[in-house]
Amino acid sequence: MEEKEGFLVLVVSSEKTWGNIFKWKLAENLKGNRGEFALAVTMNGYSCEGVSAIKEFEPDYFFLRPNLGFDAASISYSINILPLYRRTIILHDDHWFDEKNWFKKIQRLISENPDVDVWGNVLYGEKRPLFDKYAAELGLETLAEVKSTKFLHGMSGVFDKKVIRKFKEINLPYKNSAEKEDANLGERLFSAILFSEGFEFRDFPEGKYSFLMHNERNETNSLISTANEYLFLGKYEEAKELFYKYWEEIKKINFFDDLGLLFYHLSIVHSALNEKEKARLFYLNAKKIIPGVPLPIGMKDFFEEDSNR
């Protein structure tokens, strides 16, 4: 296994999305600190225009692969063939840092927190139904025992050498699939390995999507993600406050893609706080948007009458 000192920044992109590098601030991030790290870029698919644009950054490693498996496959593919660096920063083409001195800030963070193996945007969510089957098909059936609802968004962040070494040792598997759910499962598999190996991973101190930015709507994404964390940790008053704040903010920007899930989570929060009428109301509204939404566990006496209508 070839080993090198210093930092490696790995950017994964595709023939369809490479323009994101220039849409927000990733291009600026890379150019402003280019002498501080080795750069690897992996592109799913083939775009002459994209290749020409990316060459401006003078990447030390540039891989072109078939457009299969989404980012989960390209990250796994890249980890398996790249040299092992002291630290690795993994980014999608729509990740960016809203700070000019982002690299020095990461260096300082690592220096002050030597016990942390991974920094990123840490999210919470239920185990995906097909996860056990997916893990078994890739020869990692023991990961079915991992019960944590915590996972690293996008397999992206700052990684210590020992984490990447472990991924290399197991030859981090992936599926070259056109199914988006396989990409989602690959992301969860990545985090399940972190848990199974006992690695410590945390949010950046600024909070979710407040230092390592993703695409747009970072403020509202931070609100909903932090509220979900409080919900999963049983901090219901804190969760309720942020869920309502998120609701007010998405009204301002007319973004309602997650409204059904928001109502469902609010029904759980109000139920946990014994606020029965609001719990029932939010569950029924969630059910209108997501017809198959299940009755929350342990709340049968709250919802049985309405769920049978």
CSV table of C-alpha atoms in Angstrom, one decimal:
chain,number,residue,atom,x,y,z
A,1,MET,CA,0.0,0.0,0.0
A,2,GLU,CA,1.6,3.2,-1.2
A,3,GLU,CA,1.7,5.9,1.6
A,4,LYS,CA,2.3,9.6,1.4
A,5,GLU,CA,2.4,12.5,3.8
A,6,GLY,CA,0.1,15.5,3.8
A,7,PHE,CA,-3.5,16.0,2.6
A,8,LEU,CA,-5.4,14.6,-0.3
A,9,VAL,CA,-8.6,16.2,-1.5
A,10,LEU,CA,-10.8,13.9,-3.5
A,11,VAL,CA,-13.6,15.4,-5.5
A,12,VAL,CA,-16.2,13.1,-7.1
A,13,SER,CA,-18.2,14.3,-10.1
A,14,SER,CA,-20.0,13.2,-13.2
A,15,GLU,CA,-20.5,14.0,-16.9
A,16,LYS,CA,-23.8,15.7,-15.9
A,17,THR,CA,-22.9,17.5,-12.7
A,18,TRP,CA,-19.3,18.7,-13.1
A,19,GLY,CA,-20.5,22.3,-13.5
A,20,ASN,CA,-21.4,22.3,-9.8
A,21,ILE,CA,-17.7,22.8,-9.1
A,22,PHE,CA,-18.0,26.3,-10.5
A,23,LYS,CA,-21.6,27.0,-9.5
A,24,TRP,CA,-20.9,27.6,-5.8
A,25,LYS,CA,-17.5,28.0,-4.2
A,26,LEU,CA,-15.7,24.7,-4.7
A,27,ALA,CA,-13.6,26.0,-7.6
A,28,GLU,CA,-12.6,29.0,-5.5
A,29,ASN,CA,-11.8,26.7,-2.5
A,30,LEU,CA,-9.5,24.5,-4.6
A,31,LYS,CA,-7.7,27.3,-6.5
A,32,GLY,CA,-7.2,29.4,-3.3
A,33,ASN,CA,-5.4,26.6,-1.5
A,34,ARG,CA,-4.1,24.4,-4.4
A,35,GLY,CA,-0.5,24.2,-3.1
A,36,GLU,CA,-1.6,22.8,0.3
A,37,PHE,CA,-2.8,19.4,-0.9
A,38,ALA,CA,-2.7,16.7,-3.6
A,39,LEU,CA,-5.9,16.7,-5.7
A,40,ALA,CA,-7.8,13.7,-7.1
A,41,VAL,CA,-10.9,14.0,-9.2
A,42,THR,CA,-13.1,11.1,-10.3
A,43,MET,CA,-15.7,11.6,-13.0
A,44,ASN,CA,-18.5,9.2,-13.6
A,45,GLY,CA,-19.1,9.3,-17.4
A,46,TYR,CA,-17.3,11.2,-20.1
A,47,SER,CA,-17.5,14.9,-20.9
A,48,CYS,CA,-14.8,16.6,-23.0
A,49,GLU,CA,-16.0,20.0,-21.7
A,50,GLY,CA,-15.9,18.7,-18.1
A,51,VAL,CA,-12.5,17.2,-18.5
A,52,SER,CA,-11.1,20.4,-19.9
A,53,ALA,CA,-12.6,22.5,-17.1
A,54,ILE,CA,-11.3,20.2,-14.4
A,55,LYS,CA,-7.8,20.1,-15.9
A,56,GLU,CA,-7.5,23.8,-14.9
A,57,PHE,CA,-7.0,22.6,-11.3
A,58,GLU,CA,-4.0,20.4,-12.4
A,59,PRO,CA,-5.2,17.4,-10.5
A,60,ASP,CA,-2.5,14.9,-9.4
A,61,TYR,CA,-4.9,12.1,-10.1
A,62,PHE,CA,-7.8,12.1,-12.6
A,63,PHE,CA,-10.0,9.1,-13.1
A,64,LEU,CA,-12.7,8.5,-15.7
A,65,ARG,CA,-15.1,5.6,-15.1
A,66,PRO,CA,-18.5,4.5,-16.4
A,67,ASN,CA,-21.5,6.6,-15.1
A,68,LEU,CA,-22.7,3.9,-12.8
A,69,GLY,CA,-23.1,3.6,-9.1
A,70,PHE,CA,-23.4,7.4,-8.4
A,71,ASP,CA,-21.1,9.0,-5.9
A,72,ALA,CA,-21.1,6.0,-3.6
A,73,ALA,CA,-19.4,3.9,-6.2
A,74,SER,CA,-16.9,6.6,-7.4
A,75,ILE,CA,-15.8,7.3,-3.8
A,76,SER,CA,-15.3,3.6,-3.1
A,77,TYR,CA,-13.5,3.1,-6.4
A,78,SER,CA,-11.2,6.1,-5.7
A,79,ILE,CA,-10.3,5.1,-2.1
A,80,ASN,CA,-9.3,1.6,-3.3
A,81,ILE,CA,-6.8,2.8,-5.9
A,82,LEU,CA,-5.4,6.1,-4.5
A,83,PRO,CA,-2.3,6.2,-2.4
A,84,LEU,CA,-2.8,6.5,1.4
A,85,TYR,CA,-2.3,10.1,2.6
A,86,ARG,CA,-2.1,11.3,6.2
A,87,ARG,CA,-5.5,13.0,5.8
A,88,THR,CA,-8.1,12.8,3.1
A,89,ILE,CA,-10.9,15.2,2.4
A,90,ILE,CA,-13.8,13.8,0.4
A,91,LEU,CA,-16.2,16.1,-1.4
A,92,HIS,CA,-18.9,15.9,-4.0
A,93,ASP,CA,-18.9,18.5,-6.8
A,94,ASP,CA,-21.7,20.4,-4.9
A,95,HIS,CA,-19.8,20.6,-1.6
A,96,TRP,CA,-18.0,23.8,-0.8
A,97,PHE,CA,-16.7,25.9,2.1
A,98,ASP,CA,-18.0,29.4,2.7
A,99,GLU,CA,-14.7,30.5,4.2
A,100,LYS,CA,-11.5,31.7,2.5
A,101,ASN,CA,-9.3,30.1,5.1
A,102,TRP,CA,-11.2,26.7,5.2
A,103,PHE,CA,-8.1,24.6,4.8
A,104,LYS,CA,-6.2,26.3,7.7
A,105,LYS,CA,-9.3,25.9,9.8
A,106,ILE,CA,-9.4,22.2,9.2
A,107,GLN,CA,-5.7,21.9,10.1
A,108,ARG,CA,-6.4,23.7,13.4
A,109,LEU,CA,-9.4,21.5,14.1
A,110,ILE,CA,-7.4,18.3,13.6
A,111,SER,CA,-4.6,19.6,15.8
A,112,GLU,CA,-7.0,20.5,18.6
A,113,ASN,CA,-9.0,17.3,18.4
A,114,PRO,CA,-6.6,14.4,17.8
A,115,ASP,CA,-9.1,11.8,19.1
A,116,VAL,CA,-11.6,12.5,16.3
A,117,ASP,CA,-11.2,10.2,13.2
A,118,VAL,CA,-13.8,11.8,10.9
A,119,TRP,CA,-15.4,15.2,10.6
A,120,GLY,CA,-18.4,15.9,8.5
A,121,ASN,CA,-22.2,16.5,8.4
A,122,VAL,CA,-23.6,13.8,10.7
A,123,LEU,CA,-27.3,12.9,10.1
A,124,TYR,CA,-29.9,10.7,11.7
A,125,GLY,CA,-32.4,8.5,10.0
A,126,GLU,CA,-34.1,5.1,10.2
A,127,LYS,CA,-32.2,2.0,8.9
A,128,ARG,CA,-33.1,1.6,5.2
A,129,PRO,CA,-35.3,-1.5,4.6
A,130,LEU,CA,-32.9,-3.1,2.1
A,131,PHE,CA,-29.7,-2.5,4.0
A,132,ASP,CA,-29.2,-6.0,5.4
A,133,LYS,CA,-29.7,-7.5,2.0
A,134,TYR,CA,-27.4,-5.0,0.3
A,135,ALA,CA,-24.6,-5.6,2.9
A,136,ALA,CA,-24.9,-9.3,2.5
A,137,GLU,CA,-24.7,-9.1,-1.3
A,138,LEU,CA,-21.4,-7.3,-0.9
A,139,GLY,CA,-20.0,-9.8,1.6
A,140,LEU,CA,-20.5,-7.6,4.7
A,141,GLU,CA,-23.5,-9.3,6.3
A,142,THR,CA,-22.1,-8.7,9.8
A,143,LEU,CA,-22.9,-5.0,9.3
A,144,ALA,CA,-26.6,-6.0,9.9
A,145,GLU,CA,-25.7,-5.9,13.6
A,146,VAL,CA,-25.0,-2.2,13.4
A,147,LYS,CA,-28.1,-0.6,15.0
A,148,SER,CA,-27.0,3.1,15.0
A,149,THR,CA,-29.3,5.6,13.2
A,150,LYS,CA,-26.4,8.0,12.7
A,151,PHE,CA,-24.6,8.3,9.4
A,152,LEU,CA,-22.2,10.6,7.6
A,153,HIS,CA,-23.8,12.6,4.8
A,154,GLY,CA,-22.5,11.8,1.4
A,155,MET,CA,-19.5,9.8,2.7
A,156,SER,CA,-17.9,13.2,2.7
A,157,GLY,CA,-15.7,15.1,5.2
A,158,VAL,CA,-12.2,14.9,6.7
A,159,PHE,CA,-10.7,11.4,7.3
A,160,ASP,CA,-7.8,10.3,9.3
A,161,LYS,CA,-5.3,7.9,7.7
A,162,LYS,CA,-6.3,4.9,9.8
A,163,VAL,CA,-9.9,5.2,8.5
A,164,ILE,CA,-8.9,5.2,4.8
A,165,ARG,CA,-6.5,2.4,5.5
A,166,LYS,CA,-9.3,0.2,6.9
A,167,PHE,CA,-11.4,0.9,3.8
A,168,LYS,CA,-8.5,-0.1,1.7
A,169,GLU,CA,-7.9,-3.3,3.7
A,170,ILE,CA,-11.5,-4.5,3.2
A,171,ASN,CA,-11.4,-3.3,-0.5
A,172,LEU,CA,-14.5,-1.1,0.1
A,173,PRO,CA,-17.2,-2.7,-2.0
A,174,TYR,CA,-19.8,-0.9,-4.2
A,175,LYS,CA,-22.3,-1.7,-6.8
A,176,ASN,CA,-22.0,-0.4,-10.4
A,177,SER,CA,-25.8,0.1,-10.5
A,178,ALA,CA,-28.2,2.6,-12.1
A,179,GLU,CA,-30.5,2.3,-9.1
A,180,LYS,CA,-30.4,5.4,-6.9
A,181,GLU,CA,-31.3,3.4,-3.8
A,182,ASP,CA,-28.1,1.4,-4.2
A,183,ALA,CA,-26.3,4.7,-3.9
A,184,ASN,CA,-28.2,5.5,-0.7
A,185,LEU,CA,-27.4,2.1,0.7
A,186,GLY,CA,-23.7,2.5,-0.2
A,187,GLU,CA,-23.7,5.7,1.8
A,188,ARG,CA,-25.2,3.9,4.8
A,189,LEU,CA,-22.8,1.0,4.4
A,190,PHE,CA,-19.8,3.4,4.5
A,191,SER,CA,-21.0,4.7,7.9
A,192,ALA,CA,-21.9,1.3,9.2
A,193,ILE,CA,-18.2,0.3,8.7
A,194,LEU,CA,-17.1,3.4,10.6
A,195,PHE,CA,-19.3,2.2,13.5
A,196,SER,CA,-18.3,-1.4,13.4
A,197,GLU,CA,-14.6,-0.4,13.5
A,198,GLY,CA,-15.2,2.0,16.4
A,199,PHE,CA,-14.1,5.2,14.6
A,200,GLU,CA,-15.1,8.5,16.2
A,201,PHE,CA,-16.9,10.8,13.9
A,202,ARG,CA,-18.5,14.2,14.6
A,203,ASP,CA,-20.2,17.2,13.2
A,204,PHE,CA,-17.9,20.2,12.5
A,205,PRO,CA,-18.1,22.6,15.5
A,206,GLU,CA,-20.2,25.1,13.5
A,207,GLY,CA,-23.0,22.6,13.1
A,208,LYS,CA,-24.5,20.7,10.1
A,209,TYR,CA,-24.2,22.4,6.8
A,210,SER,CA,-22.6,25.5,8.4
A,211,PHE,CA,-19.0,24.9,7.5
A,212,LEU,CA,-19.0,22.0,5.0
A,213,MET,CA,-21.8,23.3,2.8
A,214,HIS,CA,-23.9,21.2,0.3
A,215,ASN,CA,-25.6,22.6,-2.7
A,216,GLU,CA,-28.1,25.3,-1.7
A,217,ARG,CA,-30.6,25.7,1.2
A,218,ASN,CA,-27.9,25.1,3.7
A,219,GLU,CA,-29.7,27.1,6.5
A,220,THR,CA,-32.9,25.1,6.2
A,221,ASN,CA,-31.0,21.8,5.7
A,222,SER,CA,-29.2,22.5,9.0
A,223,LEU,CA,-32.4,23.2,10.8
A,224,ILE,CA,-34.2,20.0,9.7
A,225,SER,CA,-31.1,17.8,10.2
A,226,THR,CA,-30.5,19.1,13.7
A,227,ALA,CA,-34.1,18.7,14.5
A,228,ASN,CA,-34.0,15.1,13.4
A,229,GLU,CA,-31.0,14.5,15.6
A,230,TYR,CA,-32.9,15.9,18.6
A,231,LEU,CA,-35.8,13.7,17.7
A,232,PHE,CA,-33.7,10.5,17.5
A,233,LEU,CA,-31.9,11.4,20.8
A,234,GLY,CA,-35.3,11.9,22.5
A,235,LYS,CA,-34.8,15.7,23.0
A,236,TYR,CA,-38.4,16.4,22.0
A,237,GLU,CA,-38.7,20.1,23.2
A,238,GLU,CA,-35.6,21.0,21.3
A,239,ALA,CA,-36.7,19.0,18.2
A,240,LYS,CA,-40.1,20.7,18.3
A,241,GLU,CA,-38.6,24.2,18.3
A,242,LEU,CA,-36.4,23.5,15.3
A,243,PHE,CA,-39.1,21.7,13.3
A,244,TYR,CA,-41.4,24.7,13.7
A,245,LYS,CA,-38.6,27.1,12.8
A,246,TYR,CA,-37.8,24.9,9.7
A,247,TRP,CA,-41.5,25.1,8.7
A,248,GLU,CA,-41.5,28.9,8.9
A,249,GLU,CA,-38.3,29.1,6.8
A,250,ILE,CA,-39.4,26.8,4.0
A,251,LYS,CA,-42.6,28.9,3.6
A,252,LYS,CA,-40.4,31.9,2.8
A,253,ILE,CA,-38.6,30.1,0.0
A,254,ASN,CA,-41.6,28.0,-1.2
A,255,PHE,CA,-39.8,24.7,-0.7
A,256,PHE,CA,-42.1,21.9,0.5
A,257,ASP,CA,-40.5,18.7,-0.7
A,258,ASP,CA,-40.1,17.4,2.9
A,259,LEU,CA,-43.5,18.6,4.2
A,260,GLY,CA,-45.0,15.1,4.6
A,261,LEU,CA,-42.0,13.9,6.6
A,262,LEU,CA,-41.9,17.1,8.6
A,263,PHE,CA,-45.6,16.6,9.6
A,264,TYR,CA,-44.9,13.0,10.5
A,265,HIS,CA,-42.0,13.9,12.7
A,266,LEU,CA,-44.0,16.6,14.4
A,267,SER,CA,-46.7,14.1,15.2
A,268,ILE,CA,-44.1,11.9,16.9
A,269,VAL,CA,-42.7,14.9,18.9
A,270,HIS,CA,-46.2,16.1,20.0
A,271,SER,CA,-47.1,12.6,21.0
A,272,ALA,CA,-43.9,12.2,23.0
A,273,LEU,CA,-44.8,15.4,24.8
A,274,ASN,CA,-48.4,14.1,25.4
A,275,GLU,CA,-49.9,16.8,23.2
A,276,LYS,CA,-52.4,14.4,21.7
A,277,GLU,CA,-54.6,16.7,19.6
A,278,LYS,CA,-51.6,18.2,17.8
A,279,ALA,CA,-50.1,14.8,17.4
A,280,ARG,CA,-53.3,13.4,15.8
A,281,LEU,CA,-53.6,16.5,13.5
A,282,PHE,CA,-50.0,16.3,12.2
A,283,TYR,CA,-50.3,12.5,11.6
A,284,LEU,CA,-53.4,12.9,9.6
A,285,ASN,CA,-51.8,15.7,7.5
A,286,ALA,CA,-48.7,13.6,7.0
A,287,LYS,CA,-50.9,10.8,5.8
A,288,LYS,CA,-52.5,13.0,3.2
A,289,ILE,CA,-49.1,13.7,1.7
A,290,ILE,CA,-47.6,10.2,2.2
A,291,PRO,CA,-50.6,7.8,2.0
A,292,GLY,CA,-48.6,4.8,3.2
A,293,VAL,CA,-46.9,6.5,6.2
A,294,PRO,CA,-47.0,4.0,9.1
A,295,LEU,CA,-48.6,4.5,12.4
A,296,PRO,CA,-45.8,5.5,14.8
A,297,ILE,CA,-44.8,2.7,17.2
A,298,GLY,CA,-46.3,3.1,20.6
A,299,MET,CA,-49.0,5.6,19.6
A,300,LYS,CA,-51.8,3.3,18.8
A,301,ASP,CA,-54.1,4.9,21.3
A,302,PHE,CA,-53.5,8.3,19.7
A,303,PHE,CA,-54.1,7.4,16.1
A,304,GLU,CA,-56.0,4.1,15.8
A,305,GLU,CA,-59.4,5.7,15.1
A,306,ASP,CA,-58.2,7.9,12.4
A,307,SER,CA,-55.8,5.5,10.8
A,308,ASN,CA,-58.6,3.0,10.2
A,309,ARG,CA,-60.8,5.4,8.3
